[in-house]
XYZ file of C-alpha atoms in Angstrom:
432
model
C 9.194 13.567 -23.388
C 10.869 14.087 -26.765
C 12.806 10.968 -27.749
C 15.837 11.777 -29.844
C 17.606 8.472 -29.223
C 15.561 6.510 -31.761
C 18.652 4.389 -32.348
C 17.417 1.905 -29.769
C 14.471 1.062 -32.033
C 16.637 0.592 -35.113
C 19.212 -1.483 -33.266
C 19.914 -5.152 -34.104
C 18.324 -6.163 -30.773
C 15.070 -4.372 -31.614
C 15.092 -5.855 -35.113
C 15.560 -9.364 -33.735
C 12.754 -8.929 -31.220
C 10.375 -7.695 -33.928
C 11.300 -10.527 -36.274
C 10.830 -13.036 -33.425
C 7.324 -11.624 -32.788
C 8.237 -10.623 -29.211
C 6.382 -7.400 -28.333
C 7.047 -7.970 -24.634
C 10.767 -8.054 -25.337
C 10.507 -4.665 -27.044
C 8.719 -3.243 -24.011
C 11.522 -4.568 -21.807
C 14.125 -3.069 -24.149
C 12.462 0.345 -24.027
C 12.015 0.246 -20.257
C 15.665 -0.608 -19.624
C 16.796 2.022 -22.116
C 15.002 4.601 -19.973
C 16.491 3.217 -16.797
C 13.125 2.227 -15.354
C 12.320 -0.638 -13.071
C 9.224 -2.722 -13.711
C 7.619 -0.875 -10.804
C 8.294 2.448 -12.558
C 6.619 1.339 -15.772
C 3.743 -0.218 -13.838
C 3.031 3.026 -12.028
C 2.838 4.853 -15.366
C 0.350 2.478 -16.957
C -1.657 1.580 -13.852
C -0.603 -1.970 -13.071
C 1.698 -3.899 -10.747
C 5.323 -4.807 -11.349
C 4.312 -8.463 -11.583
C 1.881 -7.617 -14.394
C 4.674 -5.791 -16.232
C 6.866 -8.858 -15.721
C 4.225 -11.083 -17.289
C 3.720 -8.590 -20.119
C 7.427 -8.553 -20.920
C 7.972 -12.266 -20.569
C 4.910 -13.697 -22.295
C 5.200 -14.922 -25.863
C 1.486 -14.195 -26.363
C -0.495 -10.981 -26.620
C -2.642 -11.340 -23.534
C -3.916 -7.761 -23.174
C -3.607 -5.538 -26.234
C -4.747 -2.409 -24.413
C -2.093 -2.819 -21.724
C 0.523 -3.599 -24.353
C -0.330 -0.407 -26.239
C -0.146 1.626 -23.047
C 3.269 0.195 -22.201
C 4.493 0.795 -25.751
C 3.425 4.444 -25.593
C 5.099 4.868 -22.204
C 8.494 3.590 -23.392
C 8.249 5.330 -26.755
C 7.977 2.178 -28.867
C 6.937 3.230 -32.407
C 3.513 1.875 -33.340
C 4.788 0.440 -36.617
C 7.432 -1.597 -34.771
C 4.864 -2.795 -32.240
C 2.542 -3.857 -35.054
C 5.381 -5.802 -36.692
C 6.238 -7.571 -33.421
C 2.581 -8.514 -32.979
C 2.551 -9.985 -36.476
C 0.063 -7.443 -37.809
C 2.377 -6.172 -40.567
C 5.680 -7.135 -42.126
C 8.737 -5.920 -40.231
C 10.634 -2.881 -41.475
C 13.249 -1.091 -39.379
C 12.184 2.424 -38.369
C 14.075 5.361 -39.790
C 16.113 7.703 -37.629
C 13.699 10.577 -37.271
C 12.547 12.573 -34.310
C 9.249 11.356 -32.889
C 7.353 12.022 -29.705
C 5.821 9.468 -27.416
C 2.562 11.358 -27.297
C 2.089 12.523 -30.894
C 1.597 9.819 -33.557
C 3.424 10.209 -36.835
C 1.432 11.495 -39.739
C 0.056 8.597 -41.765
C 1.636 10.016 -44.898
C 5.075 9.709 -43.246
C 4.582 6.208 -41.861
C 6.525 3.697 -43.995
C 4.234 0.872 -42.889
C 1.232 2.731 -44.218
C 3.007 3.668 -47.420
C 3.763 0.010 -48.059
C 0.134 -0.883 -47.354
C -0.989 1.727 -49.865
C 1.420 0.369 -52.462
C 0.299 -3.186 -51.824
C -3.285 -2.124 -52.408
C -2.484 -0.515 -55.749
C -3.964 -2.320 -58.720
C -6.584 -4.168 -56.685
C -10.314 -3.646 -56.575
C -10.244 -2.640 -52.901
C -9.689 1.028 -51.941
C -6.488 1.416 -49.933
C -8.336 3.391 -47.259
C -10.455 0.350 -46.413
C -7.398 -1.848 -45.995
C -5.739 0.758 -43.779
C -8.858 0.898 -41.604
C -8.762 -2.876 -41.242
C -5.066 -2.678 -40.359
C -5.882 -0.172 -37.611
C -8.587 -2.479 -36.261
C -6.102 -5.357 -36.127
C -3.261 -3.339 -34.595
C -5.393 -2.337 -31.615
C -8.807 -3.251 -30.277
C -11.160 -0.935 -32.177
C -13.465 1.334 -30.241
C -17.181 0.508 -30.123
C -19.159 2.102 -32.915
C -21.803 3.549 -30.625
C -24.541 1.769 -32.561
C -27.642 0.775 -30.610
C -28.274 -2.173 -32.944
C -27.603 -5.497 -31.157
C -24.381 -7.253 -32.147
C -26.294 -10.285 -33.424
C -28.249 -8.109 -35.831
C -25.119 -6.309 -37.011
C -23.331 -9.614 -37.548
C -26.298 -10.948 -39.539
C -26.239 -7.796 -41.682
C -22.499 -8.188 -42.251
C -23.013 -11.769 -43.347
C -25.636 -10.644 -45.835
C -23.125 -8.168 -47.267
C -20.635 -10.995 -47.744
C -23.266 -13.209 -49.325
C -24.179 -10.386 -51.703
C -20.558 -9.872 -52.734
C -20.503 -6.378 -51.208
C -16.925 -6.739 -50.036
C -16.004 -3.056 -49.915
C -19.072 -2.193 -47.842
C -18.339 -5.107 -45.517
C -14.720 -4.040 -45.002
C -15.926 -0.543 -44.174
C -18.217 -1.889 -41.458
C -15.840 -4.480 -39.994
C -13.898 -2.217 -37.584
C -17.065 -1.016 -35.888
C -18.500 -4.516 -35.727
C -15.308 -5.871 -34.186
C -15.247 -2.998 -31.705
C -18.805 -3.692 -30.606
C -18.155 -7.427 -30.341
C -15.030 -6.841 -28.248
C -16.959 -4.474 -25.997
C -19.692 -7.074 -25.492
C -17.092 -9.786 -24.816
C -15.950 -7.887 -21.727
C -18.781 -9.811 -20.074
C -16.548 -12.905 -20.544
C -19.658 -14.955 -21.277
C -19.374 -17.962 -23.566
C -22.009 -16.570 -25.903
C -20.272 -13.221 -26.315
C -16.953 -14.965 -26.965
C -18.687 -17.079 -29.617
C -20.096 -13.923 -31.242
C -16.663 -12.315 -31.256
C -15.200 -15.447 -32.826
C -17.923 -15.365 -35.475
C -17.071 -11.740 -36.290
C -13.417 -12.626 -36.799
C -14.420 -15.681 -38.843
C -16.450 -13.458 -41.146
C -13.553 -11.006 -41.369
C -11.323 -13.898 -42.421
C -13.758 -14.959 -45.132
C -13.850 -11.423 -46.525
C -10.074 -11.006 -46.486
C -9.522 -14.392 -48.139
C -12.034 -13.458 -50.815
C -10.012 -10.398 -51.835
C -6.680 -12.216 -51.538
C -5.367 -10.547 -48.349
C -4.000 -13.659 -46.706
C -1.589 -11.931 -44.316
C -4.413 -10.069 -42.630
C -6.666 -13.127 -42.860
C -4.124 -15.132 -40.863
C -4.446 -12.638 -38.008
C -8.253 -12.676 -38.005
C -8.325 -16.483 -38.297
C -6.002 -16.846 -35.311
C -8.233 -14.561 -33.264
C -11.370 -16.391 -34.339
C -9.727 -19.588 -33.102
C -8.750 -18.037 -29.774
C -12.197 -16.675 -28.990
C -13.900 -19.857 -30.178
C -11.763 -21.759 -27.676
C -12.836 -19.370 -24.922
C -16.486 -19.836 -25.891
C -16.381 -23.615 -25.581
C -18.633 -23.911 -28.647
C -17.661 -26.810 -30.935
C -19.423 -25.160 -33.873
C -17.629 -21.841 -33.379
C -14.368 -23.777 -33.105
C -15.173 -25.683 -36.308
C -15.914 -22.464 -38.210
C -12.698 -20.851 -37.007
C -10.627 -23.963 -37.775
C -12.043 -24.138 -41.280
C -11.148 -20.524 -42.051
C -7.671 -20.914 -40.578
C -7.229 -24.013 -42.729
C -8.246 -22.056 -45.825
C -5.712 -19.336 -45.015
C -2.947 -21.870 -44.398
C -3.719 -23.509 -47.732
C -3.286 -20.181 -49.481
C -0.010 -19.708 -47.622
C 1.314 -23.000 -49.028
C 0.919 -24.885 -45.754
C -1.448 -27.537 -47.074
C -0.266 -30.294 -44.734
C -0.840 -28.149 -41.642
C -4.199 -27.005 -42.997
C -5.226 -30.582 -43.606
C -4.351 -31.704 -40.067
C -6.192 -28.751 -38.578
C -9.412 -29.253 -40.523
C -9.433 -33.021 -40.097
C -9.025 -32.597 -36.341
C -11.925 -30.138 -36.325
C -14.039 -32.610 -38.314
C -13.245 -35.346 -35.797
C -14.242 -33.046 -32.928
C -17.583 -32.296 -34.582
C -18.155 -35.960 -35.380
C -17.581 -36.734 -31.697
C -20.736 -34.739 -30.881
C -22.716 -37.563 -32.472
C -24.047 -35.317 -35.262
C -27.395 -35.345 -33.514
C -28.524 -32.035 -34.994
C -28.632 -30.641 -38.511
C -26.280 -27.843 -37.423
C -23.677 -30.403 -36.346
C -24.161 -32.449 -39.511
C -23.767 -29.281 -41.590
C -20.507 -28.426 -39.847
C -19.185 -31.939 -40.408
C -20.151 -31.897 -44.082
C -18.571 -28.500 -44.624
C -15.300 -29.592 -43.027
C -15.203 -32.689 -45.238
C -15.631 -30.483 -48.305
C -12.858 -28.187 -47.150
C -10.422 -31.016 -46.488
C -11.283 -32.573 -49.854
C -10.453 -29.362 -51.683
C -7.279 -28.867 -49.630
C -6.146 -32.387 -50.499
C -6.870 -31.733 -54.162
C -4.796 -28.554 -54.174
C -1.961 -30.552 -52.590
C -2.235 -33.188 -55.355
C -3.549 -35.947 -53.061
C -6.096 -37.400 -55.464
C -7.069 -40.378 -53.313
C -7.893 -38.392 -50.214
C -9.588 -35.637 -52.187
C -11.980 -38.054 -53.872
C -12.572 -40.053 -50.694
C -13.442 -36.929 -48.718
C -15.822 -35.480 -51.314
C -17.570 -38.849 -51.514
C -17.926 -38.898 -47.735
C -19.224 -35.337 -47.837
C -21.931 -36.388 -50.308
C -22.998 -39.157 -47.936
C -23.074 -36.775 -44.962
C -25.107 -34.221 -46.933
C -27.970 -36.609 -47.635
C -29.690 -35.689 -44.383
C -29.354 -31.946 -45.008
C -32.070 -29.779 -46.569
C -31.622 -28.452 -50.090
C -32.248 -24.937 -48.735
C -30.537 -24.511 -45.348
C -31.879 -21.922 -42.870
C -30.508 -18.424 -43.326
C -29.195 -18.229 -39.752
C -27.210 -21.465 -39.915
C -23.467 -21.078 -39.375
C -22.637 -23.643 -42.081
C -25.050 -23.202 -44.982
C -24.025 -26.358 -46.789
C -26.467 -28.427 -48.869
C -26.312 -31.359 -51.313
C -26.001 -28.977 -54.324
C -23.241 -27.085 -52.492
C -21.322 -30.343 -52.086
C -21.655 -30.946 -55.828
C -20.238 -27.465 -56.382
C -17.293 -28.362 -54.166
C -16.795 -31.432 -56.356
C -16.399 -29.118 -59.355
C -13.584 -27.332 -57.541
C -11.991 -30.573 -56.385
C -11.778 -32.007 -59.916
C -10.515 -28.676 -61.245
C -7.794 -28.618 -58.582
C -6.826 -32.151 -59.589
C -6.427 -30.942 -63.165
C -9.420 -32.839 -64.580
C -11.548 -30.225 -66.310
C -13.819 -32.820 -67.909
C -14.703 -34.377 -64.550
C -15.237 -30.895 -63.087
C -17.734 -29.967 -65.783
C -19.458 -33.327 -65.438
C -19.785 -32.779 -61.674
C -21.397 -29.406 -62.332
C -23.692 -30.505 -65.152
C -26.810 -30.585 -62.971
C -26.107 -27.356 -61.108
C -28.361 -24.336 -61.572
C -28.227 -20.944 -59.907
C -31.624 -21.394 -58.270
C -30.241 -24.284 -56.211
C -28.186 -21.828 -54.153
C -29.637 -19.400 -51.601
C -27.141 -16.531 -51.853
C -25.678 -14.400 -54.609
C -22.188 -15.401 -53.449
C -22.893 -19.107 -54.032
C -24.771 -18.517 -57.278
C -21.895 -16.494 -58.654
C -19.363 -18.967 -57.265
C -21.061 -21.686 -59.303
C -20.398 -19.677 -62.459
C -16.796 -18.819 -61.565
C -15.973 -22.423 -60.689
C -17.392 -23.611 -63.988
C -15.478 -20.816 -65.727
C -12.238 -22.073 -64.212
C -12.976 -25.552 -65.541
C -13.740 -24.235 -69.036
C -10.558 -22.162 -68.942
C -8.542 -25.200 -67.865
C -10.003 -27.075 -70.815
C -8.963 -24.292 -73.200
C -12.445 -22.985 -74.019
C -12.297 -19.158 -73.905
C -15.847 -18.475 -75.139
C -17.458 -20.730 -72.542
C -15.167 -19.239 -69.895
C -16.239 -15.714 -70.791
C -19.944 -16.625 -70.792
C -19.730 -18.127 -67.315
C -17.863 -15.094 -65.984
C -20.407 -12.739 -67.515
C -23.135 -14.757 -65.786
C -21.210 -14.451 -62.509
C -20.941 -10.692 -63.000
C -24.674 -10.362 -63.462
C -25.320 -12.158 -60.184
C -22.549 -10.658 -58.026
C -19.948 -8.369 -59.609
C -17.720 -8.591 -56.553
C -17.131 -12.302 -57.101
C -15.363 -11.452 -60.356
C -13.903 -8.001 -59.716
C -12.590 -8.576 -56.189
C -11.086 -12.063 -56.434
C -7.486 -11.951 -57.700
C -7.568 -15.436 -59.276
C -10.694 -14.627 -61.288
C -9.379 -11.229 -62.336
C -6.264 -13.034 -63.603
C -8.434 -15.185 -65.866
C -10.207 -12.089 -67.180
C -6.845 -10.460 -67.911
C -5.594 -13.583 -69.679
C -8.771 -13.781 -71.756
C -8.368 -10.177 -72.821
C -4.737 -10.613 -73.850
C -4.935 -14.064 -75.474
C -8.468 -14.194 -76.886
C -9.641 -10.596 -77.380
C -11.943 -11.575 -80.265
C -13.640 -14.508 -78.556
C -17.358 -14.054 -77.973
C -18.074 -12.174 -74.760
C -14.469 -11.330 -73.915
C -14.670 -7.663 -74.827
C -17.848 -7.186 -72.775
C -16.273 -9.033 -69.876
C -13.021 -7.058 -69.766
C -14.913 -3.793 -70.084
C -17.254 -4.715 -67.223
C -14.470 -5.847 -64.902
C -12.396 -2.723 -65.588
C -15.398 -0.513 -64.780
């Protein structure tokens, strides 16, 4: 059916429902606009009237596939549905003719145009971000790969650890689709795997500065971790959600969340190295969060406690461990904590004994150099800053090119200290 009365979707009521994150309310609005009863809509999408009632009245997205089917049936534009679900920022649809069955061309979709514009000037191709958006707006289809989900997840983690962010983003939709397909078993293990996939997606999106999308993936990681019943999966998801909240200037909420997760892990008795690793990692995260919020006392207390907790951990944690924290990694966190507190001298002192070979992955090796670079930059030492960033580039170019905060330092070096040793080589390499 050709819908010419698009005015319903640009009405104040539709706008309010989208802004209130009420996709069910939009379904109800579209159904009533067509003069349908809940039974009528149910018959079109293959469910009962009571299911439609729950779909329209719930404040949560319980079944994305059913929601999409209902949206298509009532002619709800996909961009408006995505806004109501919190997947994109709300923008009122324009008054154009659309069909319920034929999607608008991507070039004409204002949501996609805004996504393309937002991606401009970053190191990530816009097409990759659009593919991730599609995977978050609807459950992605399985990739068809015969490789077990565990093996694909391990490969994806290796991409992250190597700083191959673009490659990882390209593979994420298929990985999420396969994990969702496996989770139809409703087993605890498959829910934990799905949570781990969304946790990794959050880490990748945070790395490239896409915090709006990372909030969505972190929320989903938390949901599926809860379904799995795994305290370690829950801890990993809580940590990533805390990181996102910190970047969204919600440090107090982030702190409460991570501290609660740390308490839950501590309640296990920390009988295993995996549990002790999770606890140590959460202490490091809450220390850094406190430092960014200016709470010097808590930041220093937490990093000291993290050092104590790390004493029982191996210097080289197993590759398959969910939290690959180690005593040197805690010292690296201390560098970041002192930097966040504005004490560059203490940050450099904390990192004095660190060497790249102490860290098992390219991501951590390069992170050591970028954290030290931030401290040198804070201290007003451009040459030392440039040398550390060049070292980071040699280990993992993505850690410098893809992280907005580090790219900002490179830009500032190029504009303020173009003749400092190493700056020209650095700016040329990052612009490549």
